[in-house]
């Protein structure tokens, strides 16, 4: 494979790595400089090694310094990403010196646009100050099953697709003002899935409903989508679906998991007349 082709592929990759700081000889430095990596994703806890506690995020100052170091070694602008939903999926914890961050479900209980805006603006401002420009949020899964994995972790806003879209739009706007790219997830919807997709094969054929597409339709019609993350799940009946008036082809298998350390999330939402995005994430993931 030619170096040029490797560099083209590199632009489609967002990689995870270990380290609270980076040194010139680190693999991530090579991947950025030689293979034109598209970005990185940072985590707080090291889940792949029981003997290590920290992965990338320990304090706000340390994280800001790490991000600055990453940007300095790249000639191209990188995506510096994080999963910052709030609540259970909260990499920037108050214990590390970051502002407290409510879960998406807790915000949904208020169902107040001003409360949503306040929380989203605080989150986006924190991300911007620390140096992030990509947030793998908001979750737009419809809470159609209280026994679902994402519902139990309070990651769903509520059960009304239109309300979800309204508040997700506020979340997106707050991030855009701070220069933060957002990612809708988990397409085509995990609100009904009872199993944990990180632990194995999850079939949503019998539980999924078309209502779970509504937030995507609404947000796409309002041009509110930067990126979409496809869920690593299976639906035997999904070959093509209509999203916002265009056809989106959803693959049967969208994720390859190796040793729980490497997760490849391929967002291959192919649309007619509208290009949504193609994202590949390589790294330890707990979406």
mmCIF file of N, CA and C in Angstrom, residues 156-287:
data_model
loop_
_atom_site.group_PDB
_atom_site.id
_atom_site.type_symbol
_atom_site.label_atom_id
_atom_site.label_comp_id
_atom_site.label_asym_id
_atom_site.label_seq_id
_atom_site.Cartn_x
_atom_site.Cartn_y
_atom_site.Cartn_z
ATOM 1 N N UNK A 156 -31.011 8.354 27.794
ATOM 2 C CA UNK A 156 -32.081 8.833 26.913
ATOM 3 C C UNK A 156 -32.738 10.075 27.509
ATOM 4 N N UNK A 157 -33.109 11.024 26.658
ATOM 5 C CA UNK A 157 -33.766 12.247 27.124
ATOM 6 C C UNK A 157 -35.174 11.928 27.622
ATOM 7 N N UNK A 158 -35.990 11.357 26.741
ATOM 8 C CA UNK A 158 -37.313 10.861 27.130
ATOM 9 C C UNK A 158 -37.886 10.016 25.989
ATOM 10 N N UNK A 159 -39.188 9.816 25.987
ATOM 11 C CA UNK A 159 -39.804 8.908 25.012
ATOM 12 C C UNK A 159 -40.474 9.631 23.845
ATOM 13 N N UNK A 160 -40.393 10.952 23.801
ATOM 14 C CA UNK A 160 -41.056 11.730 22.752
ATOM 15 C C UNK A 160 -40.033 12.161 21.699
ATOM 16 N N UNK A 161 -40.107 11.602 20.487
ATOM 17 C CA UNK A 161 -39.112 11.928 19.456
ATOM 18 C C UNK A 161 -39.020 13.413 19.132
ATOM 19 N N UNK A 162 -40.152 14.110 19.139
ATOM 20 C CA UNK A 162 -40.146 15.534 18.804
ATOM 21 C C UNK A 162 -39.483 16.359 19.913
ATOM 22 N N UNK A 163 -39.743 15.987 21.159
ATOM 23 C CA UNK A 163 -39.091 16.668 22.278
ATOM 24 C C UNK A 163 -37.598 16.405 22.268
ATOM 25 N N UNK A 164 -37.217 15.171 21.977
ATOM 26 C CA UNK A 164 -35.801 14.815 21.885
ATOM 27 C C UNK A 164 -35.113 15.674 20.836
ATOM 28 N N UNK A 165 -35.726 15.788 19.667
ATOM 29 C CA UNK A 165 -35.140 16.577 18.581
ATOM 30 C C UNK A 165 -35.032 18.048 18.965
ATOM 31 N N UNK A 166 -36.051 18.570 19.630
ATOM 32 C CA UNK A 166 -36.044 19.977 20.034
ATOM 33 C C UNK A 166 -34.870 20.270 20.970
ATOM 34 N N UNK A 167 -34.677 19.418 21.961
ATOM 35 C CA UNK A 167 -33.623 19.655 22.946
ATOM 36 C C UNK A 167 -32.241 19.289 22.395
ATOM 37 N N UNK A 168 -32.195 18.313 21.511
ATOM 38 C CA UNK A 168 -30.925 17.986 20.856
ATOM 39 C C UNK A 168 -30.470 19.166 19.997
ATOM 40 N N UNK A 169 -31.412 19.853 19.378
ATOM 41 C CA UNK A 169 -31.089 21.026 18.554
ATOM 42 C C UNK A 169 -30.484 22.134 19.420
ATOM 43 N N UNK A 170 -31.005 22.308 20.615
ATOM 44 C CA UNK A 170 -30.459 23.291 21.555
ATOM 45 C C UNK A 170 -29.040 22.896 21.954
ATOM 46 N N UNK A 171 -28.856 21.621 22.226
ATOM 47 C CA UNK A 171 -27.542 21.077 22.580
ATOM 48 C C UNK A 171 -26.540 21.341 21.455
ATOM 49 N N UNK A 172 -26.962 21.072 20.230
ATOM 50 C CA UNK A 172 -26.098 21.255 19.061
ATOM 51 C C UNK A 172 -25.737 22.731 18.880
ATOM 52 N N UNK A 173 -26.718 23.607 19.025
ATOM 53 C CA UNK A 173 -26.479 25.047 18.857
ATOM 54 C C UNK A 173 -25.459 25.564 19.865
ATOM 55 N N UNK A 174 -25.592 25.134 21.113
ATOM 56 C CA UNK A 174 -24.660 25.568 22.155
ATOM 57 C C UNK A 174 -23.235 25.137 21.824
ATOM 58 N N UNK A 175 -23.107 23.943 21.267
ATOM 59 C CA UNK A 175 -21.783 23.437 20.898
ATOM 60 C C UNK A 175 -21.226 24.180 19.683
ATOM 61 N N UNK A 176 -22.089 24.445 18.715
ATOM 62 C CA UNK A 176 -21.633 25.162 17.510
ATOM 63 C C UNK A 176 -21.070 26.530 17.862
ATOM 64 N N UNK A 177 -21.691 27.205 18.817
ATOM 65 C CA UNK A 177 -21.214 28.529 19.232
ATOM 66 C C UNK A 177 -19.798 28.466 19.792
ATOM 67 N N UNK A 178 -19.430 27.309 20.320
ATOM 68 C CA UNK A 178 -18.096 27.125 20.891
ATOM 69 C C UNK A 178 -17.152 26.401 19.926
ATOM 70 N N UNK A 179 -17.615 26.193 18.692
ATOM 71 C CA UNK A 179 -16.777 25.527 17.699
ATOM 72 C C UNK A 179 -16.641 24.034 17.907
ATOM 73 N N UNK A 180 -17.642 23.428 18.552
ATOM 74 C CA UNK A 180 -17.605 21.990 18.844
ATOM 75 C C UNK A 180 -18.520 21.244 17.878
ATOM 76 N N UNK A 181 -17.972 20.264 17.172
ATOM 77 C CA UNK A 181 -18.763 19.392 16.310
ATOM 78 C C UNK A 181 -19.491 18.363 17.171
ATOM 79 N N UNK A 182 -20.745 18.075 16.842
ATOM 80 C CA UNK A 182 -21.539 17.114 17.614
ATOM 81 C C UNK A 182 -21.847 15.870 16.785
ATOM 82 N N UNK A 183 -22.235 14.804 17.486
ATOM 83 C CA UNK A 183 -22.497 13.514 16.847
ATOM 84 C C UNK A 183 -23.809 12.941 17.385
ATOM 85 N N UNK A 184 -24.798 12.755 16.512
ATOM 86 C CA UNK A 184 -26.037 12.095 16.926
ATOM 87 C C UNK A 184 -25.801 10.599 17.037
ATOM 88 N N UNK A 185 -26.382 9.983 18.054
ATOM 89 C CA UNK A 185 -26.223 8.545 18.230
ATOM 90 C C UNK A 185 -27.424 7.983 19.005
ATOM 91 N N UNK A 186 -27.749 6.682 18.844
ATOM 92 C CA UNK A 186 -27.012 5.633 18.124
ATOM 93 C C UNK A 186 -27.914 5.138 17.004
ATOM 94 N N UNK A 187 -27.653 5.578 15.774
ATOM 95 C CA UNK A 187 -28.482 5.271 14.608
ATOM 96 C C UNK A 187 -28.488 3.759 14.324
ATOM 97 N N UNK A 188 -29.648 3.154 14.046
ATOM 98 C CA UNK A 188 -30.984 3.741 13.874
ATOM 99 C C UNK A 188 -31.797 3.821 15.158
ATOM 100 N N UNK A 189 -31.177 3.543 16.316
ATOM 101 C CA UNK A 189 -31.866 3.663 17.595
ATOM 102 C C UNK A 189 -31.609 2.482 18.512
ATOM 103 N N UNK A 190 -31.186 2.773 19.744
ATOM 104 C CA UNK A 190 -30.963 1.722 20.742
ATOM 105 C C UNK A 190 -31.925 1.848 21.922
ATOM 106 N N UNK A 191 -32.936 2.689 21.781
ATOM 107 C CA UNK A 191 -33.850 2.920 22.890
ATOM 108 C C UNK A 191 -34.661 1.721 23.304
ATOM 109 N N UNK A 192 -34.743 0.718 22.437
ATOM 110 C CA UNK A 192 -35.524 -0.484 22.768
ATOM 111 C C UNK A 192 -34.640 -1.692 23.063
ATOM 112 N N UNK A 193 -33.349 -1.572 22.834
ATOM 113 C CA UNK A 193 -32.440 -2.724 22.969
ATOM 114 C C UNK A 193 -32.126 -3.011 24.430
ATOM 115 N N UNK A 194 -32.453 -4.210 24.883
ATOM 116 C CA UNK A 194 -32.252 -4.547 26.289
ATOM 117 C C UNK A 194 -30.828 -4.996 26.595
ATOM 118 N N UNK A 195 -30.126 -5.507 25.606
ATOM 119 C CA UNK A 195 -28.767 -5.995 25.840
ATOM 120 C C UNK A 195 -27.747 -4.872 25.653
ATOM 121 N N UNK A 196 -26.563 -5.097 26.209
ATOM 122 C CA UNK A 196 -25.460 -4.140 26.095
ATOM 123 C C UNK A 196 -24.647 -4.464 24.851
ATOM 124 N N UNK A 197 -24.606 -3.531 23.911
ATOM 125 C CA UNK A 197 -23.894 -3.772 22.652
ATOM 126 C C UNK A 197 -22.386 -3.907 22.834
ATOM 127 N N UNK A 198 -21.866 -3.477 23.995
ATOM 128 C CA UNK A 198 -20.426 -3.619 24.243
ATOM 129 C C UNK A 198 -20.057 -5.035 24.668
ATOM 130 N N UNK A 199 -21.081 -5.803 25.081
ATOM 131 C CA UNK A 199 -20.822 -7.139 25.610
ATOM 132 C C UNK A 199 -21.045 -8.251 24.594
ATOM 133 N N UNK A 200 -21.614 -7.922 23.443
ATOM 134 C CA UNK A 200 -21.849 -8.968 22.459
ATOM 135 C C UNK A 200 -22.882 -8.569 21.422
ATOM 136 N N UNK A 201 -23.362 -9.559 20.684
ATOM 137 C CA UNK A 201 -24.296 -9.366 19.581
ATOM 138 C C UNK A 201 -25.659 -8.933 20.110
ATOM 139 N N UNK A 202 -26.193 -7.851 19.559
ATOM 140 C CA UNK A 202 -27.498 -7.339 19.990
ATOM 141 C C UNK A 202 -28.421 -7.243 18.784
ATOM 142 N N UNK A 203 -29.545 -7.950 18.864
ATOM 143 C CA UNK A 203 -30.528 -7.993 17.789
ATOM 144 C C UNK A 203 -31.726 -7.128 18.186
ATOM 145 N N UNK A 204 -32.011 -6.084 17.410
ATOM 146 C CA UNK A 204 -33.134 -5.197 17.722
ATOM 147 C C UNK A 204 -34.318 -5.422 16.777
ATOM 148 N N UNK A 205 -34.273 -6.533 16.035
ATOM 149 C CA UNK A 205 -35.297 -6.804 15.019
ATOM 150 C C UNK A 205 -36.706 -6.757 15.595
ATOM 151 N N UNK A 206 -36.913 -7.354 16.770
ATOM 152 C CA UNK A 206 -38.254 -7.479 17.344
ATOM 153 C C UNK A 206 -38.657 -6.288 18.197
ATOM 154 N N UNK A 207 -37.718 -5.441 18.566
ATOM 155 C CA UNK A 207 -38.046 -4.345 19.489
ATOM 156 C C UNK A 207 -38.030 -2.966 18.831
ATOM 157 N N UNK A 208 -37.243 -2.815 17.790
ATOM 158 C CA UNK A 208 -37.071 -1.504 17.158
ATOM 159 C C UNK A 208 -38.331 -1.074 16.424
ATOM 160 N N UNK A 209 -38.633 0.244 16.449
ATOM 161 C CA UNK A 209 -39.770 0.794 15.704
ATOM 162 C C UNK A 209 -39.310 2.003 14.884
ATOM 163 N N UNK A 210 -40.077 2.322 13.871
ATOM 164 C CA UNK A 210 -39.729 3.434 12.985
ATOM 165 C C UNK A 210 -39.726 4.774 13.713
ATOM 166 N N UNK A 211 -40.419 4.853 14.849
ATOM 167 C CA UNK A 211 -40.445 6.097 15.622
ATOM 168 C C UNK A 211 -39.048 6.501 16.076
ATOM 169 N N UNK A 212 -38.148 5.536 16.155
ATOM 170 C CA UNK A 212 -36.788 5.822 16.607
ATOM 171 C C UNK A 212 -35.987 6.603 15.566
ATOM 172 N N UNK A 213 -36.507 6.681 14.334
ATOM 173 C CA UNK A 213 -35.861 7.481 13.290
ATOM 174 C C UNK A 213 -36.292 8.948 13.314
ATOM 175 N N UNK A 214 -37.391 9.230 14.017
ATOM 176 C CA UNK A 214 -37.970 10.575 13.968
ATOM 177 C C UNK A 214 -36.990 11.689 14.360
ATOM 178 N N UNK A 215 -36.216 11.536 15.434
ATOM 179 C CA UNK A 215 -35.274 12.620 15.769
ATOM 180 C C UNK A 215 -34.298 12.915 14.638
ATOM 181 N N UNK A 216 -33.853 11.867 13.937
ATOM 182 C CA UNK A 216 -32.926 12.073 12.814
ATOM 183 C C UNK A 216 -33.617 12.795 11.670
ATOM 184 N N UNK A 217 -34.856 12.405 11.372
ATOM 185 C CA UNK A 217 -35.611 13.058 10.301
ATOM 186 C C UNK A 217 -35.779 14.547 10.591
ATOM 187 N N UNK A 218 -36.177 14.846 11.823
ATOM 188 C CA UNK A 218 -36.438 16.240 12.192
ATOM 189 C C UNK A 218 -35.161 17.062 12.131
ATOM 190 N N UNK A 219 -34.089 16.539 12.711
ATOM 191 C CA UNK A 219 -32.835 17.289 12.766
ATOM 192 C C UNK A 219 -32.192 17.416 11.391
ATOM 193 N N UNK A 220 -32.350 16.384 10.554
ATOM 194 C CA UNK A 220 -31.820 16.462 9.200
ATOM 195 C C UNK A 220 -32.580 17.510 8.389
ATOM 196 N N UNK A 221 -33.882 17.568 8.571
ATOM 197 C CA UNK A 221 -34.690 18.547 7.827
ATOM 198 C C UNK A 221 -34.330 19.976 8.221
ATOM 199 N N UNK A 222 -33.799 20.147 9.430
ATOM 200 C CA UNK A 222 -33.401 21.471 9.915
ATOM 201 C C UNK A 222 -31.904 21.718 9.738
ATOM 202 N N UNK A 223 -31.233 20.789 9.040
ATOM 203 C CA UNK A 223 -29.788 20.899 8.798
ATOM 204 C C UNK A 223 -29.008 21.006 10.108
ATOM 205 N N UNK A 224 -29.388 20.160 11.062
ATOM 206 C CA UNK A 224 -28.781 20.224 12.378
ATOM 207 C C UNK A 224 -27.812 19.065 12.639
ATOM 208 N N UNK A 225 -27.395 18.362 11.582
ATOM 209 C CA UNK A 225 -26.563 17.180 11.787
ATOM 210 C C UNK A 225 -25.140 17.427 11.289
ATOM 211 N N UNK A 226 -24.164 17.259 12.179
ATOM 212 C CA UNK A 226 -22.754 17.283 11.795
ATOM 213 C C UNK A 226 -22.281 15.869 11.476
ATOM 214 N N UNK A 227 -22.501 14.966 12.414
ATOM 215 C CA UNK A 227 -22.098 13.570 12.253
ATOM 216 C C UNK A 227 -23.161 12.654 12.841
ATOM 217 N N UNK A 228 -23.125 11.405 12.417
ATOM 218 C CA UNK A 228 -24.027 10.376 12.946
ATOM 219 C C UNK A 228 -23.189 9.158 13.312
ATOM 220 N N UNK A 229 -23.427 8.623 14.505
ATOM 221 C CA UNK A 229 -22.768 7.380 14.914
ATOM 222 C C UNK A 229 -23.752 6.218 14.753
ATOM 223 N N UNK A 230 -23.343 5.224 14.013
ATOM 224 C CA UNK A 230 -24.181 4.045 13.817
ATOM 225 C C UNK A 230 -23.970 3.062 14.965
ATOM 226 N N UNK A 231 -25.060 2.538 15.492
ATOM 227 C CA UNK A 231 -24.986 1.575 16.591
ATOM 228 C C UNK A 231 -24.435 0.241 16.106
ATOM 229 N N UNK A 232 -23.651 -0.433 16.958
ATOM 230 C CA UNK A 232 -23.207 -1.777 16.586
ATOM 231 C C UNK A 232 -24.271 -2.778 17.051
ATOM 232 N N UNK A 233 -25.324 -2.855 16.217
ATOM 233 C CA UNK A 233 -26.446 -3.750 16.486
ATOM 234 C C UNK A 233 -26.910 -4.357 15.167
ATOM 235 N N UNK A 234 -27.889 -5.250 15.259
ATOM 236 C CA UNK A 234 -28.365 -5.978 14.079
ATOM 237 C C UNK A 234 -29.878 -5.856 13.972
ATOM 238 N N UNK A 235 -30.343 -5.638 12.738
ATOM 239 C CA UNK A 235 -31.777 -5.638 12.451
ATOM 240 C C UNK A 235 -31.970 -6.367 11.127
ATOM 241 N N UNK A 236 -32.610 -7.521 11.181
ATOM 242 C CA UNK A 236 -32.723 -8.365 9.992
ATOM 243 C C UNK A 236 -33.571 -7.729 8.899
ATOM 244 N N UNK A 237 -34.433 -6.784 9.269
ATOM 245 C CA UNK A 237 -35.328 -6.202 8.274
ATOM 246 C C UNK A 237 -34.856 -4.885 7.700
ATOM 247 N N UNK A 238 -33.767 -4.333 8.207
ATOM 248 C CA UNK A 238 -33.325 -3.026 7.740
ATOM 249 C C UNK A 238 -32.367 -3.179 6.575
ATOM 250 N N UNK A 239 -32.852 -2.845 5.411
ATOM 251 C CA UNK A 239 -32.015 -2.814 4.215
ATOM 252 C C UNK A 239 -31.846 -1.367 3.786
ATOM 253 N N UNK A 240 -32.964 -0.655 3.735
ATOM 254 C CA UNK A 240 -32.921 0.775 3.413
ATOM 255 C C UNK A 240 -34.007 1.482 4.189
ATOM 256 N N UNK A 241 -33.724 2.667 4.696
ATOM 257 C CA UNK A 241 -34.717 3.433 5.435
ATOM 258 C C UNK A 241 -34.725 4.854 4.892
ATOM 259 N N UNK A 242 -35.840 5.527 5.068
ATOM 260 C CA UNK A 242 -35.947 6.897 4.598
ATOM 261 C C UNK A 242 -35.692 7.838 5.771
ATOM 262 N N UNK A 243 -34.712 8.712 5.619
ATOM 263 C CA UNK A 243 -34.386 9.691 6.652
ATOM 264 C C UNK A 243 -34.499 11.076 6.044
ATOM 265 N N UNK A 244 -35.468 11.845 6.488
ATOM 266 C CA UNK A 244 -35.617 13.216 6.000
ATOM 267 C C UNK A 244 -35.849 13.302 4.510
ATOM 268 N N UNK A 245 -36.493 12.291 3.937
ATOM 269 C CA UNK A 245 -36.810 12.338 2.523
ATOM 270 C C UNK A 245 -35.741 11.764 1.624
ATOM 271 N N UNK A 246 -34.651 11.231 2.208
ATOM 272 C CA UNK A 246 -33.610 10.614 1.401
ATOM 273 C C UNK A 246 -33.410 9.181 1.866
ATOM 274 N N UNK A 247 -32.855 8.376 0.992
ATOM 275 C CA UNK A 247 -32.669 6.966 1.315
ATOM 276 C C UNK A 247 -31.328 6.765 2.003
ATOM 277 N N UNK A 248 -31.351 6.086 3.135
ATOM 278 C CA UNK A 248 -30.112 5.775 3.843
ATOM 279 C C UNK A 248 -29.963 4.264 3.893
ATOM 280 N N UNK A 249 -28.840 3.754 3.418
ATOM 281 C CA UNK A 249 -28.591 2.323 3.432
ATOM 282 C C UNK A 249 -27.790 1.988 4.685
ATOM 283 N N UNK A 250 -28.347 1.117 5.524
ATOM 284 C CA UNK A 250 -27.702 0.765 6.784
ATOM 285 C C UNK A 250 -27.110 -0.629 6.660
ATOM 286 N N UNK A 251 -25.819 -0.808 6.916
ATOM 287 C CA UNK A 251 -25.197 -2.115 6.786
ATOM 288 C C UNK A 251 -25.642 -3.065 7.890
ATOM 289 N N UNK A 252 -25.553 -4.373 7.613
ATOM 290 C CA UNK A 252 -25.905 -5.378 8.615
ATOM 291 C C UNK A 252 -24.917 -5.325 9.775
ATOM 292 N N UNK A 253 -23.625 -5.302 9.469
ATOM 293 C CA UNK A 253 -22.602 -5.274 10.506
ATOM 294 C C UNK A 253 -21.851 -3.952 10.398
ATOM 295 N N UNK A 254 -21.805 -3.202 11.471
ATOM 296 C CA UNK A 254 -21.138 -1.908 11.417
ATOM 297 C C UNK A 254 -19.988 -1.790 12.409
ATOM 298 N N UNK A 255 -19.733 -2.846 13.164
ATOM 299 C CA UNK A 255 -18.664 -2.750 14.150
ATOM 300 C C UNK A 255 -17.881 -4.044 14.240
ATOM 301 N N UNK A 256 -16.582 -3.907 14.358
ATOM 302 C CA UNK A 256 -15.710 -5.043 14.623
ATOM 303 C C UNK A 256 -15.057 -4.788 15.967
ATOM 304 N N UNK A 257 -15.167 -5.741 16.895
ATOM 305 C CA UNK A 257 -14.567 -5.576 18.211
ATOM 306 C C UNK A 257 -13.436 -6.583 18.370
ATOM 307 N N UNK A 258 -12.268 -6.107 18.763
ATOM 308 C CA UNK A 258 -11.120 -6.978 18.966
ATOM 309 C C UNK A 258 -10.619 -6.811 20.390
ATOM 310 N N UNK A 259 -10.749 -7.851 21.190
ATOM 311 C CA UNK A 259 -10.214 -7.864 22.550
ATOM 312 C C UNK A 259 -10.756 -6.767 23.456
ATOM 313 N N UNK A 260 -11.813 -6.118 23.097
ATOM 314 C CA UNK A 260 -12.435 -5.017 23.826
ATOM 315 C C UNK A 260 -11.543 -3.783 23.891
ATOM 316 N N UNK A 261 -10.327 -3.888 23.355
ATOM 317 C CA UNK A 261 -9.408 -2.758 23.353
ATOM 318 C C UNK A 261 -9.582 -1.943 22.088
ATOM 319 N N UNK A 262 -9.843 -2.621 20.990
ATOM 320 C CA UNK A 262 -9.996 -1.909 19.723
ATOM 321 C C UNK A 262 -11.431 -2.038 19.254
ATOM 322 N N UNK A 263 -12.073 -0.927 19.065
ATOM 323 C CA UNK A 263 -13.429 -0.906 18.551
ATOM 324 C C UNK A 263 -13.435 -0.070 17.287
ATOM 325 N N UNK A 264 -13.909 -0.634 16.205
ATOM 326 C CA UNK A 264 -13.976 0.107 14.950
ATOM 327 C C UNK A 264 -15.434 0.397 14.662
ATOM 328 N N UNK A 265 -15.802 1.649 14.711
ATOM 329 C CA UNK A 265 -17.165 2.071 14.435
ATOM 330 C C UNK A 265 -17.175 2.715 13.060
ATOM 331 N N UNK A 266 -17.770 2.043 12.095
ATOM 332 C CA UNK A 266 -17.801 2.575 10.743
ATOM 333 C C UNK A 266 -19.173 3.161 10.485
ATOM 334 N N UNK A 267 -19.240 4.466 10.367
ATOM 335 C CA UNK A 267 -20.497 5.126 10.083
ATOM 336 C C UNK A 267 -20.650 5.180 8.579
ATOM 337 N N UNK A 268 -21.430 4.225 8.052
ATOM 338 C CA UNK A 268 -21.612 4.161 6.619
ATOM 339 C C UNK A 268 -23.069 4.408 6.291
ATOM 340 N N UNK A 269 -23.526 5.585 6.583
ATOM 341 C CA UNK A 269 -24.862 5.982 6.220
ATOM 342 C C UNK A 269 -24.767 6.573 4.823
ATOM 343 N N UNK A 270 -25.206 5.795 3.812
ATOM 344 C CA UNK A 270 -25.116 6.240 2.434
ATOM 345 C C UNK A 270 -26.424 6.914 2.068
ATOM 346 N N UNK A 271 -26.380 8.179 1.699
ATOM 347 C CA UNK A 271 -27.599 8.891 1.402
ATOM 348 C C UNK A 271 -27.629 9.362 -0.039
ATOM 349 N N UNK A 272 -28.827 9.394 -0.591
ATOM 350 C CA UNK A 272 -29.016 9.923 -1.925
ATOM 351 C C UNK A 272 -29.248 11.423 -1.805
ATOM 352 N N UNK A 273 -28.434 12.209 -2.453
ATOM 353 C CA UNK A 273 -28.506 13.672 -2.504
ATOM 354 C C UNK A 273 -27.971 14.350 -1.256
ATOM 355 N N UNK A 274 -27.832 13.641 -0.144
ATOM 356 C CA UNK A 274 -27.294 14.243 1.071
ATOM 357 C C UNK A 274 -26.205 13.342 1.628
ATOM 358 N N UNK A 275 -25.010 13.909 1.841
ATOM 359 C CA UNK A 275 -23.932 13.150 2.464
ATOM 360 C C UNK A 275 -23.957 13.447 3.945
ATOM 361 N N UNK A 276 -24.152 12.439 4.793
ATOM 362 C CA UNK A 276 -24.189 12.664 6.231
ATOM 363 C C UNK A 276 -22.773 12.713 6.758
ATOM 364 N N UNK A 277 -22.062 11.588 6.806
ATOM 365 C CA UNK A 277 -20.664 11.577 7.255
ATOM 366 C C UNK A 277 -20.139 10.158 7.229
ATOM 367 N N UNK A 278 -18.838 10.031 7.202
ATOM 368 C CA UNK A 278 -18.206 8.736 7.393
ATOM 369 C C UNK A 278 -17.184 8.911 8.503
ATOM 370 N N UNK A 279 -17.346 8.159 9.576
ATOM 371 C CA UNK A 279 -16.436 8.269 10.710
ATOM 372 C C UNK A 279 -15.950 6.891 11.090
ATOM 373 N N UNK A 280 -14.673 6.781 11.371
ATOM 374 C CA UNK A 280 -14.141 5.533 11.903
ATOM 375 C C UNK A 280 -13.442 5.884 13.201
ATOM 376 N N UNK A 281 -13.767 5.185 14.259
ATOM 377 C CA UNK A 281 -13.126 5.427 15.531
ATOM 378 C C UNK A 281 -12.365 4.170 15.942
ATOM 379 N N UNK A 282 -11.095 4.321 16.251
ATOM 380 C CA UNK A 282 -10.302 3.205 16.726
ATOM 381 C C UNK A 282 -9.830 3.545 18.114
ATOM 382 N N UNK A 283 -10.175 2.717 19.078
ATOM 383 C CA UNK A 283 -9.763 2.991 20.454
ATOM 384 C C UNK A 283 -10.674 2.278 21.422
ATOM 385 N N UNK A 284 -10.409 2.377 22.682
ATOM 386 C CA UNK A 284 -11.233 1.733 23.695
ATOM 387 C C UNK A 284 -12.504 2.537 23.860
ATOM 388 N N UNK A 285 -13.651 1.905 23.645
ATOM 389 C CA UNK A 285 -14.891 2.675 23.592
ATOM 390 C C UNK A 285 -15.934 2.114 24.526
ATOM 391 N N UNK A 286 -16.627 3.032 25.226
ATOM 392 C CA UNK A 286 -17.753 2.630 26.086
ATOM 393 C C UNK A 286 -18.945 3.511 25.809
ATOM 394 N N UNK A 287 -19.408 3.541 24.516
ATOM 395 C CA UNK A 287 -20.561 4.355 24.180
ATOM 396 C C UNK A 287 -21.831 3.730 24.700
#
